[in-house]
Amino acid sequence: MEDHIRYDSDSHVLDLLDQRLLPTQESRVLCQSTADIVTALKDMVVRGAPAIGVTAAWGCVLALREVRQEPLWRAALEDRLERIASARPTAVNLRWAVERMRRLWTARAEADPDTLLSLWLEEAAAMQAEDIAACKALGRFGAERIRPGDTIMTHCNAGALATAGYGTALGVIRAAWENGKNIRVIANETRPFLQGARLTAYELHKNGIPVTVACDNACALLMRRGMVQCVVVGADRIAANGDTANKIGTCGVALLAREHGIPFYVAAPLSTIDRSIASGADIPIEERPAREVTHVGDTRICPDGVPVFNFAFDVTPAALITGIVTEQGVLEPPYSQSIPDAFARAGR
Ligand code: MRU
């Protein structure tokens, strides 16, 4: 599933698989402007840290096309880039992608809009291809930690849909499966957006990898009964000390894994590591509309007028993480040392 984010460089349309409607409908949303991109990101037509990074890169291309005839195109472009970068606050990949495009622009500050457009078209395509390569590489490293017969629990969706393709946590699972390890997966349903029940189950089932969906609150029972041998999740932002923001509920899974002596891995490309922040305390946590909690589809499940919490992410302390699986290998604690080492190996 490598075509859920598709840019057509003849028509200049970004064609996205609408993840809100899966698994029952496979329909597409076409983006032609900055406003379309920002709406698709905020409404979660496309979601998952690396996937929104790649979408943002194509969004920069669309933004440039929009302003390229204007006399003050530079200022107009800056404004649009900021709108894209701030569409969702927690996943660092979004701003990372926009900054990467901006760096190219700074390096060629004299370039006219048409020259910049061809540079950015190449850069966005490169970012999409690099993300798939990073997922495949980290998948291979992570698969070494999986034993034949293991049941792996995952939370949210860190699969092909959440990346440019292949996936991070599901990349590890996919690689283990491709290596012939006879594994099974438990997908936590992941209230309220149900990324586990809808998207992880959809991807794995489609690929013939055995998956069972469980309510989020079944986690303790499943672990206590010895039904989980390993946990692998994705990440939205990893701080310099290894603290990791991921979908709400992840920290609870990590605490339960520690209590039951189960290894807990985070799988993410280096683009998800934000070395500018010292710890998870500095990671902004997105709060999303109440309706995602008060309703299931069109049905209200909570009395009108009752407030709800809808924090979209939580932070798992580094101390609960057995290893961070990256395209540079599995990083071990202390992460304040293994993270800079991984960046040095990558020449960044
Ligand atoms: O709100 P979402 O669906 O964008 O959150 C996604 C997650 O939390 C994923 O686990 C994370 O982005 C890793 S994706 C490879």
Coordinates of C-alpha atoms and ligand atoms in Angstrom, one line a residue:
M1 CA 0.0 0.0 0.0
E2 CA 2.3 2.7 -1.3
D3 CA -0.2 4.8 -3.2
H4 CA -2.3 6.2 -0.5
I5 CA -0.4 9.5 -1.0
R6 CA -0.2 10.1 -4.8
Y7 CA 1.0 13.4 -6.4
D8 CA 0.3 13.9 -10.1
S9 CA 2.9 16.3 -11.5
D10 CA 0.9 16.9 -14.7
S11 CA -2.4 18.0 -13.0
H12 CA -0.7 19.1 -9.8
V13 CA -3.2 17.3 -7.6
L14 CA -2.4 15.5 -4.4
D15 CA -4.6 12.5 -4.3
L16 CA -5.1 11.0 -0.8
L17 CA -6.9 7.9 0.4
D18 CA -9.5 9.1 2.9
Q19 CA -8.5 7.3 6.1
R20 CA -11.7 8.6 7.9
L21 CA -13.8 6.2 5.9
L22 CA -11.7 3.0 6.1
P23 CA -12.3 0.1 6.4
T24 CA -15.8 0.3 4.8
Q25 CA -15.1 2.7 2.0
E26 CA -11.9 3.2 -0.1
S27 CA -12.4 6.7 -1.5
R28 CA -10.0 9.5 -2.3
V29 CA -9.8 13.2 -1.5
L30 CA -8.1 15.5 -4.1
C31 CA -6.1 18.5 -2.8
Q32 CA -5.2 21.3 -5.1
S33 CA -4.4 24.2 -2.6
T34 CA -2.9 25.0 0.7
A35 CA -6.4 25.2 2.2
D36 CA -7.2 21.7 0.9
I37 CA -3.9 20.4 2.5
V38 CA -4.5 22.1 5.9
T39 CA -8.1 20.7 6.0
A40 CA -7.0 17.2 5.1
L41 CA -4.4 17.3 7.8
K42 CA -6.6 18.7 10.5
D43 CA -9.6 16.5 9.7
M44 CA -7.3 13.4 9.5
V45 CA -8.0 12.4 5.9
V46 CA -4.3 11.5 6.2
R47 CA -2.7 10.9 9.6
G48 CA 0.3 9.3 11.2
A49 CA 3.5 11.2 11.7
P50 CA 5.6 10.3 8.6
A51 CA 2.5 10.4 6.3
I52 CA 1.6 13.9 7.4
G53 CA 5.3 14.9 6.9
V54 CA 5.2 13.7 3.3
T55 CA 1.8 15.3 2.7
A56 CA 3.2 18.6 4.1
A57 CA 6.1 18.4 1.6
W58 CA 3.6 18.1 -1.3
G59 CA 1.6 20.9 0.4
C60 CA 4.6 23.2 0.0
V61 CA 4.6 22.4 -3.7
L62 CA 0.9 23.3 -4.0
A63 CA 1.5 26.5 -1.9
L64 CA 4.3 27.6 -4.3
R65 CA 2.1 27.0 -7.3
E66 CA -0.6 29.1 -5.7
V67 CA 1.6 32.2 -5.1
R68 CA 4.1 32.0 -8.0
Q69 CA 2.5 34.8 -10.1
E70 CA 2.3 37.2 -7.2
P71 CA 4.8 40.1 -7.0
L72 CA 5.2 39.4 -3.2
W73 CA 5.3 35.6 -3.6
R74 CA 8.0 35.1 -1.0
A75 CA 5.9 36.6 1.9
A76 CA 2.8 34.8 0.6
L77 CA 4.7 31.5 0.5
E78 CA 6.1 32.0 4.0
D79 CA 2.6 32.5 5.3
R80 CA 1.3 29.3 3.7
L81 CA 4.2 27.2 4.8
E82 CA 3.5 28.2 8.4
R83 CA -0.2 27.3 8.0
I84 CA 0.9 23.8 6.8
A85 CA 3.5 23.3 9.5
S86 CA 1.1 24.2 12.3
A87 CA -1.9 22.2 11.2
R88 CA -1.2 19.6 13.9
P89 CA 1.2 20.3 16.8
T90 CA 2.5 17.0 18.2
A91 CA 4.0 15.0 15.3
V92 CA 7.4 16.7 14.6
N93 CA 7.5 15.2 11.1
L94 CA 5.1 17.9 9.8
R95 CA 7.3 20.9 10.7
W96 CA 10.4 18.8 9.9
A97 CA 9.2 18.3 6.3
V98 CA 8.3 22.0 5.9
E99 CA 11.7 23.0 7.3
R100 CA 13.5 20.7 4.9
M101 CA 11.7 22.4 2.0
R102 CA 12.5 25.8 3.4
R103 CA 16.2 24.9 3.8
L104 CA 16.4 24.1 0.1
W105 CA 14.7 27.5 -0.6
T106 CA 17.2 29.3 1.6
A107 CA 20.1 27.6 -0.1
R108 CA 18.8 28.8 -3.5
A109 CA 17.4 32.1 -2.3
E110 CA 17.9 33.7 -5.7
A111 CA 15.8 31.0 -7.5
D112 CA 12.7 32.2 -9.3
P113 CA 9.4 30.4 -8.5
D114 CA 9.6 28.1 -11.5
T115 CA 13.2 26.9 -10.6
L116 CA 12.1 26.5 -6.9
L117 CA 9.1 24.5 -8.1
S118 CA 11.2 21.9 -9.9
L119 CA 13.6 21.7 -7.0
W120 CA 10.7 21.1 -4.6
L121 CA 9.0 18.6 -6.8
E122 CA 12.1 16.5 -6.7
E123 CA 12.6 17.0 -2.9
A124 CA 9.0 16.0 -2.0
A125 CA 9.4 12.8 -4.2
A126 CA 12.7 12.1 -2.5
M127 CA 11.2 12.5 0.9
Q128 CA 8.4 10.1 0.0
A129 CA 10.9 7.5 -1.3
E130 CA 13.3 7.9 1.7
D131 CA 10.5 7.3 4.1
I132 CA 9.6 4.0 2.5
A133 CA 13.3 3.0 2.5
A134 CA 13.7 4.1 6.2
C135 CA 10.6 2.0 7.2
K136 CA 12.0 -1.1 5.4
A137 CA 15.4 -0.7 7.0
L138 CA 14.0 -0.2 10.5
G139 CA 11.6 -3.1 9.9
R140 CA 14.6 -5.4 9.3
F141 CA 16.3 -4.3 12.5
G142 CA 13.2 -4.6 14.6
A143 CA 12.3 -8.0 13.2
E144 CA 15.4 -9.4 14.8
R145 CA 13.8 -8.7 18.2
I146 CA 10.7 -10.8 17.4
R147 CA 10.7 -14.5 18.1
P148 CA 8.8 -17.1 16.1
G149 CA 5.4 -17.6 17.6
D150 CA 5.3 -14.2 19.4
T151 CA 2.1 -12.3 19.8
I152 CA 2.8 -8.6 19.3
M153 CA 0.5 -5.9 20.7
T154 CA 0.4 -2.6 18.9
H155 CA -1.5 0.6 19.6
C156 CA -3.0 3.0 17.1
N157 CA -1.9 2.6 13.4
A158 CA 1.8 2.9 12.6
G159 CA 1.5 1.1 9.3
A160 CA 1.7 1.8 5.6
L161 CA -1.2 4.3 6.0
A162 CA 0.7 6.3 8.7
T163 CA 3.9 6.5 6.6
A164 CA 4.7 6.8 2.9
G165 CA 4.4 3.0 2.8
Y166 CA 5.4 -0.2 4.7
G167 CA 5.0 1.3 8.2
T168 CA 7.1 1.7 11.3
A169 CA 5.6 -0.6 14.0
L170 CA 3.8 -2.5 11.3
G171 CA 7.1 -2.4 9.3
V172 CA 8.7 -4.4 12.1
I173 CA 5.7 -6.8 12.1
R174 CA 5.6 -7.0 8.3
A175 CA 9.4 -7.8 8.2
A176 CA 9.1 -10.5 10.9
W177 CA 6.2 -12.0 8.9
E178 CA 8.2 -11.8 5.6
N179 CA 11.1 -13.6 7.4
G180 CA 8.7 -16.5 8.0
K181 CA 8.2 -15.9 11.7
N182 CA 4.9 -17.3 12.7
I183 CA 3.6 -14.2 14.6
R184 CA 0.2 -12.9 15.6
V185 CA -0.8 -9.3 16.3
I186 CA -3.2 -7.8 18.8
A187 CA -4.4 -4.4 17.6
N188 CA -5.7 -2.2 20.4
E189 CA -8.8 -0.5 19.0
T190 CA -7.5 3.0 20.0
R191 CA -10.4 5.2 21.1
P192 CA -11.7 7.6 20.0
F193 CA -10.6 7.7 16.3
L194 CA -10.2 3.9 16.2
Q195 CA -7.0 3.7 14.2
G196 CA -6.3 0.2 15.6
A197 CA -9.7 -1.3 14.9
R198 CA -10.2 0.5 11.6
L199 CA -6.8 0.9 10.0
T200 CA -4.3 -1.5 11.6
A201 CA -6.8 -4.4 11.3
Y202 CA -7.6 -3.3 7.7
E203 CA -3.9 -3.3 6.7
L204 CA -2.9 -6.5 8.4
H205 CA -6.0 -8.5 7.4
K206 CA -5.5 -7.4 3.8
N207 CA -1.9 -8.7 3.9
G208 CA -2.9 -12.0 5.5
I209 CA -1.1 -11.3 8.8
P210 CA -3.2 -12.8 11.7
V211 CA -4.7 -9.9 13.7
T212 CA -7.1 -9.8 16.6
V213 CA -8.7 -6.5 17.7
A214 CA -9.1 -5.9 21.4
C215 CA -10.7 -3.0 23.4
D216 CA -8.1 -0.7 24.8
N217 CA -9.1 -1.7 28.3
A218 CA -8.4 -5.4 27.7
C219 CA -4.7 -4.7 27.7
A220 CA -4.1 -5.7 31.4
L221 CA -6.1 -8.9 31.1
L222 CA -4.3 -10.0 27.9
M223 CA -0.9 -9.4 29.4
R224 CA -1.7 -11.0 32.7
R225 CA -2.9 -14.1 30.8
G226 CA 0.5 -14.3 29.0
M227 CA -1.2 -13.6 25.7
V228 CA 1.4 -10.8 24.7
Q229 CA 5.1 -11.4 24.2
C230 CA 6.1 -8.0 22.9
V231 CA 4.7 -4.5 22.3
V232 CA 5.7 -2.4 19.3
V233 CA 4.3 1.1 18.7
G234 CA 5.1 4.1 16.5
A235 CA 5.9 7.6 17.6
D236 CA 4.9 11.2 16.8
R237 CA 7.8 12.9 18.5
I238 CA 10.8 11.5 20.4
A239 CA 12.7 14.0 22.7
A240 CA 16.5 14.0 23.0
N241 CA 16.3 11.8 26.1
G242 CA 14.1 9.2 24.4
D243 CA 10.7 10.2 26.0
T244 CA 8.2 9.4 23.3
A245 CA 4.8 11.0 22.3
N246 CA 2.5 8.6 20.6
K247 CA -1.3 8.1 20.5
I248 CA -3.2 8.5 23.7
G249 CA -3.1 5.3 25.7
T250 CA 0.4 4.3 24.7
C251 CA 1.9 5.3 28.1
G252 CA -0.7 3.0 29.8
V253 CA 0.3 0.1 27.6
A254 CA 4.0 0.7 28.4
L255 CA 3.3 0.8 32.1
L256 CA 1.4 -2.5 31.9
A257 CA 4.2 -4.0 29.8
R258 CA 6.8 -3.1 32.4
E259 CA 4.6 -4.6 35.2
H260 CA 4.3 -7.9 33.2
G261 CA 8.0 -8.0 32.1
I262 CA 7.1 -7.6 28.4
P263 CA 9.6 -5.8 26.1
F264 CA 8.2 -2.5 24.8
Y265 CA 9.7 -1.1 21.5
V266 CA 9.1 2.2 19.8
A267 CA 9.6 2.1 16.0
A268 CA 10.3 5.4 14.2
P269 CA 12.5 6.9 11.6
L270 CA 15.1 9.5 12.7
S271 CA 12.8 12.2 11.2
T272 CA 10.6 11.6 14.2
I273 CA 13.3 12.4 16.7
D274 CA 13.3 16.1 17.8
R275 CA 16.8 16.7 19.3
S276 CA 15.8 20.4 20.0
I277 CA 13.8 19.3 23.0
A278 CA 15.4 17.8 26.1
S279 CA 12.4 15.8 27.4
G280 CA 8.8 14.8 26.8
A281 CA 7.7 17.6 29.1
D282 CA 8.3 20.0 26.1
I283 CA 6.2 18.1 23.6
P284 CA 3.0 19.9 22.8
I285 CA 0.0 17.6 23.1
E286 CA -2.8 18.1 20.6
E287 CA -6.4 18.4 21.9
R288 CA -9.0 17.5 19.3
P289 CA -12.7 18.2 19.0
A290 CA -15.0 16.9 21.7
R291 CA -17.3 15.3 19.1
E292 CA -14.7 12.6 18.5
V293 CA -15.4 11.4 22.0
T294 CA -19.1 12.2 22.5
H295 CA -20.2 10.5 19.2
V296 CA -19.6 7.2 17.5
G297 CA -20.4 8.1 13.8
D298 CA -23.6 10.1 14.0
T299 CA -24.7 8.6 17.3
R300 CA -24.3 10.6 20.5
I301 CA -23.0 8.3 23.3
C302 CA -22.6 10.9 26.0
P303 CA -25.1 13.3 27.5
D304 CA -25.4 16.6 25.7
G305 CA -23.6 19.3 27.8
V306 CA -21.1 17.1 29.5
P307 CA -17.5 18.2 28.8
V308 CA -14.9 15.6 27.7
F309 CA -11.2 15.3 27.5
N310 CA -9.8 14.6 24.1
F311 CA -6.0 14.7 24.3
A312 CA -4.8 13.0 21.2
F313 CA -1.4 11.9 22.5
D314 CA 0.5 11.0 25.7
V315 CA 4.2 10.7 26.5
T316 CA 5.9 7.5 27.5
P317 CA 8.9 8.0 29.6
A318 CA 12.2 6.7 28.2
A319 CA 12.6 4.5 31.2
L320 CA 9.7 2.3 30.0
I321 CA 11.1 1.8 26.5
T322 CA 13.2 -1.3 25.8
G323 CA 14.6 0.0 22.5
I324 CA 13.9 2.6 19.8
V325 CA 13.9 0.9 16.4
T326 CA 15.3 3.2 13.7
E327 CA 16.8 2.9 10.2
Q328 CA 20.1 3.1 12.0
G329 CA 19.5 0.1 14.2
V330 CA 17.8 -0.5 17.5
L331 CA 18.8 2.3 19.9
E332 CA 19.4 1.2 23.5
P333 CA 19.2 3.2 26.7
P334 CA 20.7 5.7 27.6
Y335 CA 19.1 7.4 24.6
S336 CA 20.8 10.7 25.3
Q337 CA 23.9 8.8 24.0
S338 CA 22.5 6.4 21.5
I339 CA 20.3 9.0 19.7
P340 CA 23.3 11.4 18.8
D341 CA 25.3 8.3 17.8
A342 CA 22.6 7.2 15.4
F343 CA 22.4 10.7 13.8
A344 CA 26.2 10.7 13.5
R345 CA 26.1 7.3 11.7
A346 CA 23.5 8.8 9.3
G347 CA 25.8 11.8 8.7
R348 CA 23.2 14.3 10.0
Ligands
MRU1 O1 -3.6 11.1 15.4 P1 -2.8 10.2 14.5 O2 -3.6 9.1 13.9 O3 -2.1 11.0 13.5 O4 -1.7 9.5 15.5 C1 -0.9 8.6 14.9 C2 0.0 7.9 15.9 O5 0.0 8.2 17.1 C3 1.0 6.9 15.3 O6 1.2 5.9 16.2 C4 2.3 7.6 15.0 O7 2.1 8.8 14.2 C5 3.3 6.8 14.4 S1 2.9 6.6 12.7 C6 4.1 5.7 11.9

